[in-house]
Tab-separated table of C-alpha atoms in Angstrom:
chain	number	residue	atom	x	y	z
Z	1	MET	CA	-23.437	-37.550	-26.424
Z	2	MET	CA	-23.471	-37.554	-22.723
Z	3	ASN	CA	-20.661	-38.063	-21.624
Z	4	ILE	CA	-20.405	-41.092	-18.778
Z	5	PRO	CA	-17.746	-41.252	-15.710
Z	6	PRO	CA	-15.274	-44.190	-16.380
Z	7	GLY	CA	-16.266	-46.890	-13.716
Z	8	ILE	CA	-13.695	-46.595	-10.407
Z	9	ASP	CA	-12.114	-50.126	-9.480
Z	10	PRO	CA	-12.965	-52.082	-7.060
Z	11	ASP	CA	-9.211	-52.927	-6.186
Z	12	LEU	CA	-8.776	-49.352	-5.503
Z	13	LEU	CA	-11.957	-48.462	-3.325
Z	14	ARG	CA	-11.103	-52.503	-1.123
Z	15	SER	CA	-6.904	-50.769	-1.038
Z	16	PHE	CA	-8.621	-47.320	0.463
Z	17	VAL	CA	-10.944	-48.984	2.680
Z	18	LEU	CA	-8.346	-51.057	4.687
Z	19	VAL	CA	-5.954	-47.540	4.767
Z	20	ALA	CA	-8.617	-46.331	6.141
Z	21	GLU	CA	-9.679	-48.171	8.927
Z	22	GLY	CA	-6.254	-49.292	10.313
Z	23	GLY	CA	-4.544	-46.494	9.466
Z	24	SER	CA	-1.444	-47.158	7.763
Z	25	VAL	CA	-0.720	-47.452	3.865
Z	26	THR	CA	1.928	-50.517	4.654
Z	27	ARG	CA	-0.509	-52.503	6.982
Z	28	ALA	CA	-2.965	-52.428	4.172
Z	29	ALA	CA	-0.734	-52.689	1.390
Z	30	LEU	CA	0.448	-56.577	3.172
Z	31	ARG	CA	-3.785	-56.366	3.419
Z	32	VAL	CA	-4.656	-56.557	-0.592
Z	33	GLY	CA	-0.655	-58.438	-1.344
Z	34	ARG	CA	0.906	-54.989	-3.178
Z	35	THR	CA	4.195	-52.851	-2.149
Z	36	GLN	CA	3.692	-50.158	0.150
Z	37	SER	CA	4.654	-47.244	-3.165
Z	38	ALA	CA	1.651	-49.538	-5.132
Z	39	VAL	CA	-0.709	-48.505	-2.202
Z	40	SER	CA	0.214	-45.000	-2.232
Z	41	MET	CA	-0.179	-44.728	-6.084
Z	42	GLN	CA	-3.451	-46.048	-5.402
Z	43	MET	CA	-4.363	-43.939	-3.174
Z	44	ARG	CA	-3.424	-40.824	-5.022
Z	45	ARG	CA	-5.164	-42.240	-7.740
Z	46	LEU	CA	-8.051	-42.689	-6.485
Z	47	GLU	CA	-8.195	-38.334	-4.932
Z	48	GLU	CA	-6.999	-37.448	-8.746
Z	49	MET	CA	-9.944	-39.158	-9.575
Z	50	LEU	CA	-12.348	-37.749	-7.591
Z	51	GLY	CA	-11.431	-34.355	-7.377
Z	52	GLN	CA	-10.634	-34.696	-3.208
Z	53	ALA	CA	-8.381	-35.116	-0.295
Z	54	LEU	CA	-10.130	-38.375	1.156
Z	55	LEU	CA	-7.088	-39.061	3.195
Z	56	LEU	CA	-5.216	-37.504	6.213
Z	57	ARG	CA	-2.187	-37.765	8.076
Z	58	GLY	CA	-2.285	-37.272	12.187
Z	59	SER	CA	-0.460	-38.391	15.139
Z	60	ARG	CA	-2.550	-41.191	15.120
Z	61	GLY	CA	-1.688	-42.327	11.422
Z	62	LEU	CA	-4.090	-41.266	8.903
Z	63	SER	CA	-7.578	-40.688	9.006
Z	64	PRO	CA	-9.970	-39.728	6.091
Z	65	THR	CA	-11.333	-36.793	5.617
Z	66	PRO	CA	-14.431	-35.474	5.332
Z	67	HIS	CA	-15.461	-37.115	1.998
Z	68	GLY	CA	-13.639	-40.130	2.510
Z	69	LEU	CA	-16.037	-40.788	5.735
Z	70	TRP	CA	-18.922	-39.921	2.754
Z	71	LEU	CA	-16.603	-42.411	-0.302
Z	72	LEU	CA	-15.691	-45.439	3.189
Z	73	ASP	CA	-19.286	-46.072	3.813
Z	74	ARG	CA	-20.398	-46.588	0.047
Z	75	ALA	CA	-17.042	-48.260	-0.345
Z	76	ARG	CA	-17.831	-51.211	2.395
Z	77	ARG	CA	-21.407	-51.323	1.062
Z	78	LEU	CA	-20.304	-51.417	-2.063
Z	79	LEU	CA	-17.265	-53.855	-2.041
Z	80	ALA	CA	-20.068	-56.416	0.169
Z	81	MET	CA	-22.378	-56.256	-2.417
Z	82	HIS	CA	-19.517	-56.874	-5.687
Z	83	ASP	CA	-17.799	-59.413	-3.269
Z	84	GLU	CA	-20.234	-60.992	-3.240
Z	85	ILE	CA	-21.415	-61.373	-6.895
Z	86	VAL	CA	-18.413	-62.671	-7.960
Z	87	ASN	CA	-17.908	-65.359	-5.421
Z	88	ASN	CA	-21.103	-66.685	-5.919
Z	89	PHE	CA	-20.357	-67.786	-8.915
Z	90	ARG	CA	-16.106	-68.736	-8.643
Z	91	ALA	CA	-17.690	-70.803	-3.931
Z	92	PRO	CA	-17.908	-74.327	-4.641
Z	93	GLU	CA	-20.239	-76.405	-2.906
Z	94	ILE	CA	-20.389	-76.038	0.626
Z	95	THR	CA	-22.269	-79.455	2.647
Z	96	GLY	CA	-20.636	-80.608	5.704
Z	97	GLN	CA	-20.633	-79.123	9.051
Z	98	ILE	CA	-17.646	-75.709	9.998
Z	99	ARG	CA	-16.884	-74.946	13.739
Z	100	LEU	CA	-16.411	-70.841	13.749
Z	101	GLY	CA	-15.105	-69.818	17.324
Z	102	SER	CA	-15.860	-66.461	18.350
Z	103	PRO	CA	-15.732	-64.125	22.084
Z	104	ASP	CA	-19.613	-63.208	22.799
Z	105	ASP	CA	-18.217	-60.009	23.012
Z	106	TYR	CA	-18.284	-59.885	18.351
Z	107	ALA	CA	-21.049	-62.947	18.597
Z	108	LEU	CA	-24.156	-60.243	18.253
Z	109	LEU	CA	-23.138	-56.859	16.536
Z	110	TRP	CA	-20.887	-58.755	13.519
Z	111	LEU	CA	-22.688	-62.419	13.140
Z	112	PRO	CA	-25.297	-62.529	12.785
Z	113	GLU	CA	-25.468	-61.022	9.354
Z	114	ILE	CA	-22.407	-62.894	8.127
Z	115	LEU	CA	-23.786	-66.013	9.200
Z	116	ALA	CA	-27.548	-65.891	7.017
Z	117	GLY	CA	-25.370	-64.441	3.956
Z	118	PHE	CA	-23.712	-67.612	4.412
Z	119	ALA	CA	-26.298	-69.420	4.761
Z	120	GLU	CA	-27.627	-67.985	1.579
Z	121	ALA	CA	-25.119	-68.695	-0.458
Z	122	HIS	CA	-24.694	-71.870	1.450
Z	123	PRO	CA	-26.920	-73.607	2.110
Z	124	ALA	CA	-25.698	-77.557	2.273
Z	125	ALA	CA	-23.234	-76.234	5.086
Z	126	GLU	CA	-23.694	-76.546	8.942
Z	127	VAL	CA	-22.584	-73.723	10.735
Z	128	GLU	CA	-22.027	-74.614	14.357
Z	129	VAL	CA	-20.371	-71.239	16.419
Z	130	VAL	CA	-18.895	-71.529	20.009
Z	131	CYS	CA	-18.558	-68.607	21.675
Z	132	LEU	CA	-15.805	-68.619	24.473
Z	133	PRO	CA	-13.096	-66.285	25.679
Z	134	SER	CA	-10.234	-65.839	23.120
Z	135	SER	CA	-7.559	-67.093	25.078
Z	136	GLU	CA	-9.781	-70.567	25.858
Z	137	LEU	CA	-11.181	-70.318	21.869
Z	138	LEU	CA	-6.904	-70.494	20.693
Z	139	ARG	CA	-6.483	-73.140	22.797
Z	140	CYS	CA	-9.877	-75.419	20.764
Z	141	TYR	CA	-8.834	-73.796	17.018
Z	142	ASP	CA	-5.134	-75.559	17.839
Z	143	LYS	CA	-6.628	-78.881	18.636
Z	144	GLY	CA	-7.948	-78.672	15.843
Z	145	GLU	CA	-11.427	-78.400	17.439
Z	146	LEU	CA	-12.173	-75.550	15.511
Z	147	ASP	CA	-12.360	-74.651	11.747
Z	148	ILE	CA	-12.226	-71.504	12.346
Z	149	THR	CA	-12.625	-68.530	15.072
Z	150	LEU	CA	-11.957	-64.857	15.350
Z	151	ILE	CA	-10.389	-63.388	18.847
Z	152	SER	CA	-8.881	-60.671	19.929
Z	153	GLY	CA	-5.679	-58.618	18.258
Z	154	GLY	CA	-3.127	-59.524	20.716
Z	155	THR	CA	-3.607	-62.835	22.290
Z	156	GLU	CA	-2.535	-65.223	18.907
Z	157	GLN	CA	0.487	-67.616	19.686
Z	158	PRO	CA	3.610	-67.503	17.222
Z	159	GLY	CA	3.293	-70.129	14.622
Z	160	LEU	CA	-0.398	-69.587	14.128
Z	161	PRO	CA	-0.799	-66.965	11.317
Z	162	SER	CA	-3.629	-63.980	12.457
Z	163	GLU	CA	-5.392	-61.873	9.162
Z	164	SER	CA	-6.797	-58.723	11.051
Z	165	LEU	CA	-10.359	-58.188	10.172
Z	166	TRP	CA	-10.992	-54.663	11.861
Z	167	ARG	CA	-9.339	-52.042	14.396
Z	168	GLY	CA	-11.269	-49.640	17.136
Z	169	PRO	CA	-11.313	-47.987	20.106
Z	170	LEU	CA	-11.193	-50.521	23.799
Z	171	ARG	CA	-13.636	-48.418	25.734
Z	172	TRP	CA	-14.059	-48.251	29.679
Z	173	VAL	CA	-18.187	-48.030	29.798
Z	174	GLY	CA	-20.636	-47.530	33.671
Z	175	SER	CA	-23.844	-47.540	34.364
Z	176	ALA	CA	-25.748	-44.275	33.057
Z	177	THR	CA	-27.419	-43.321	36.866
Z	178	ARG	CA	-24.285	-43.890	39.469
Z	179	PRO	CA	-20.957	-42.766	39.851
Z	180	VAL	CA	-19.691	-46.894	40.541
Z	181	HIS	CA	-16.381	-44.865	38.379
Z	182	LEU	CA	-15.290	-42.258	41.018
Z	183	LEU	CA	-14.469	-45.421	43.907
Z	184	ARG	CA	-11.363	-46.537	45.308
Z	185	PRO	CA	-10.300	-48.875	44.759
Z	186	LEU	CA	-12.279	-49.211	41.436
Z	187	PRO	CA	-14.149	-51.759	41.583
Z	188	LEU	CA	-13.573	-54.016	37.994
Z	189	VAL	CA	-16.039	-56.420	36.196
Z	190	LEU	CA	-13.884	-57.716	34.102
Z	191	SER	CA	-13.241	-60.970	32.097
Z	192	ASN	CA	-9.794	-64.264	33.027
Z	193	THR	CA	-6.894	-63.234	33.940
Z	194	GLY	CA	-5.724	-63.406	30.491
Z	195	CYS	CA	-8.196	-62.141	28.185
Z	196	THR	CA	-6.923	-59.303	25.901
Z	197	TRP	CA	-9.286	-56.604	27.576
Z	198	ARG	CA	-8.447	-57.402	31.017
Z	199	VAL	CA	-4.709	-57.151	30.301
Z	200	ALA	CA	-5.757	-53.429	28.716
Z	201	ALA	CA	-7.399	-52.378	31.710
Z	202	THR	CA	-5.709	-52.955	33.995
Z	203	ARG	CA	-2.892	-51.855	32.743
Z	204	ALA	CA	-4.002	-47.906	32.514
Z	205	LEU	CA	-5.126	-47.790	35.046
Z	206	GLU	CA	-1.441	-48.364	36.782
Z	207	ARG	CA	0.174	-46.818	34.457
Z	208	GLU	CA	-1.817	-42.883	35.463
Z	209	GLY	CA	-1.769	-45.181	39.309
Z	210	VAL	CA	-5.594	-45.138	40.054
Z	211	PRO	CA	-5.611	-47.970	42.187
Z	212	TRP	CA	-7.864	-50.771	41.716
Z	213	ARG	CA	-9.794	-54.377	43.497
Z	214	MET	CA	-11.633	-56.914	41.173
Z	215	ALA	CA	-15.582	-56.744	41.780
Z	216	TYR	CA	-16.663	-59.534	39.849
Z	217	SER	CA	-15.584	-61.581	36.584
Z	218	SER	CA	-17.854	-62.606	33.533
Z	219	ALA	CA	-16.837	-64.980	30.784
Z	220	SER	CA	-18.717	-63.131	28.596
Z	221	GLN	CA	-20.492	-59.762	28.152
Z	222	THR	CA	-23.537	-60.604	28.642
Z	223	GLY	CA	-22.956	-61.293	32.019
Z	224	THR	CA	-20.325	-58.021	32.481
Z	225	HIS	CA	-23.098	-55.469	31.461
Z	226	ALA	CA	-25.914	-57.077	34.663
Z	227	VAL	CA	-22.828	-56.823	37.305
Z	228	VAL	CA	-22.013	-53.133	35.724
Z	229	LEU	CA	-26.462	-52.468	34.982
Z	230	ALA	CA	-26.307	-52.828	38.821
Z	231	GLY	CA	-24.145	-49.950	39.985
Z	232	LEU	CA	-21.058	-52.815	41.070
Z	233	GLY	CA	-18.534	-52.097	38.900
Z	234	VAL	CA	-17.181	-50.884	35.945
Z	235	THR	CA	-15.745	-52.308	33.082
Z	236	VAL	CA	-14.165	-52.400	28.941
Z	237	GLY	CA	-15.952	-53.148	25.769
Z	238	LEU	CA	-16.769	-51.020	22.007
Z	239	SER	CA	-19.250	-48.141	21.512
Z	240	ILE	CA	-20.919	-49.410	18.865
Z	241	ALA	CA	-24.859	-50.348	20.320
Z	242	LEU	CA	-23.947	-50.776	24.346
Z	243	PRO	CA	-26.972	-51.457	25.929
Z	244	PRO	CA	-29.541	-49.141	27.838
Z	245	GLY	CA	-29.123	-48.382	31.643
Z	246	LEU	CA	-24.281	-47.912	30.311
Z	247	ARG	CA	-22.919	-45.603	29.611
Z	248	LEU	CA	-19.165	-44.676	28.617
Z	249	LEU	CA	-16.457	-42.876	30.784
Z	250	GLY	CA	-13.623	-41.193	29.569
Z	251	LYS	CA	-10.758	-38.847	30.410
Z	252	GLU	CA	-14.016	-36.371	31.108
Z	253	GLU	CA	-14.735	-38.545	34.478
Z	254	GLY	CA	-10.853	-39.541	34.954
Z	255	MET	CA	-11.020	-42.697	33.307
Z	256	PRO	CA	-6.611	-42.856	31.561
Z	257	GLU	CA	-6.876	-43.782	27.989
Z	258	LEU	CA	-6.928	-47.240	27.215
Z	259	PRO	CA	-4.834	-48.596	23.559
Z	260	ASP	CA	-7.224	-50.404	20.169
Z	261	LEU	CA	-9.158	-53.169	19.793
Z	262	GLU	CA	-7.862	-55.874	17.189
Z	263	ILE	CA	-10.462	-58.465	15.480
Z	264	ALA	CA	-8.201	-60.827	13.994
Z	265	LEU	CA	-9.433	-64.868	12.242
Z	266	LEU	CA	-7.766	-67.126	12.675
Z	267	ARG	CA	-8.913	-70.419	10.006
Z	268	HIS	CA	-7.316	-73.917	8.869
Z	269	PRO	CA	-7.356	-74.723	5.491
Z	270	GLY	CA	-10.103	-76.172	3.704
Z	271	ALA	CA	-13.216	-74.822	1.305
Z	272	ALA	CA	-15.589	-74.775	3.876
Z	273	ALA	CA	-13.472	-72.647	5.935
Z	274	GLU	CA	-11.784	-70.368	3.523
Z	275	ALA	CA	-15.432	-69.964	2.026
Z	276	LEU	CA	-17.274	-68.661	5.980
Z	277	ALA	CA	-13.612	-66.662	6.019
Z	278	ASP	CA	-14.342	-65.200	3.090
Z	279	HIS	CA	-18.196	-63.509	4.518
Z	280	ILE	CA	-16.696	-62.551	7.835
Z	281	ARG	CA	-14.254	-60.638	5.113
Z	282	ARG	CA	-17.420	-59.105	3.717
Z	283	GLY	CA	-19.253	-59.034	6.739
Z	284	PHE	CA	-16.493	-56.399	8.243
Z	285	ILE	CA	-16.066	-54.738	5.366
Z	286	ALA	CA	-20.326	-53.711	5.687
Z	287	ARG	CA	-21.008	-52.873	9.023
Z	288	PRO	CA	-19.094	-49.454	9.267
Z	289	ASN	CA	-17.104	-48.911	12.416
Z	290	THR	CA	-16.374	-45.010	11.409
Z	291	ALA	CA	-18.645	-44.604	15.074
Z	292	ALA	CA	-16.461	-46.320	17.126
Z	293	ARG	CA	-13.474	-44.969	15.922
Z	294	ALA	CA	-14.700	-41.446	16.628
Z	295	ALA	CA	-15.794	-42.763	20.081
């Protein structure tokens, strides 16, 4: 008789994904509603089941081993399918309009697959997508003009509980053909004064004593990329899917280190908002971000 290996509890994989992405057992425990010791025990159990070390502790917290990275990619996909199956049978029929906010920096990276999956599961629902900077989205959400919104972590206000969806490094972005990053003062191309990315960039430059000036500003990433492509300044962004003609800049080019970026979710109560929030969570789990984290 053939020996069939025991299956892996999806809860173990869910905790593993959260620990691997957030670099912290404590943060993962808060997300899954368990104690820190319970999640640590889950990680030990998973490693014992698979016979391999999956996580290593370093100066920036826990990070996946090579075996852990292999599992992380597949666990995301498995959990997305698992949750889709479960929610397809449990989810109530959603009708009417749902107002979704998102900075345009994230819209093209994550929303197409998320919205396609939501439309397939809830064909009677209509989603209105509003793309604005995080600070403006927060004001719209606070006034009840949005049912659910994505924002850059650090923008949220006390009294508005948010849910962390993704964490990865913020990077300097410059022209691939023009060494604009060598100019002093450094010409910057960023968003409005309340933008989390702008605050992170200017603080990093000031910390390292690099003189800078605001050359251009734009409320959209498309606008900042256009200016950088013209060789008129440098900007900041994610290390995912840069347009041709742009490149990442780092320590080798004399640019100061930037902090990690967090993407958070805010939602008002209601079945429609929760249904869309669930698709957003699964979309962020399924979307590989190891390239962004390792860059």
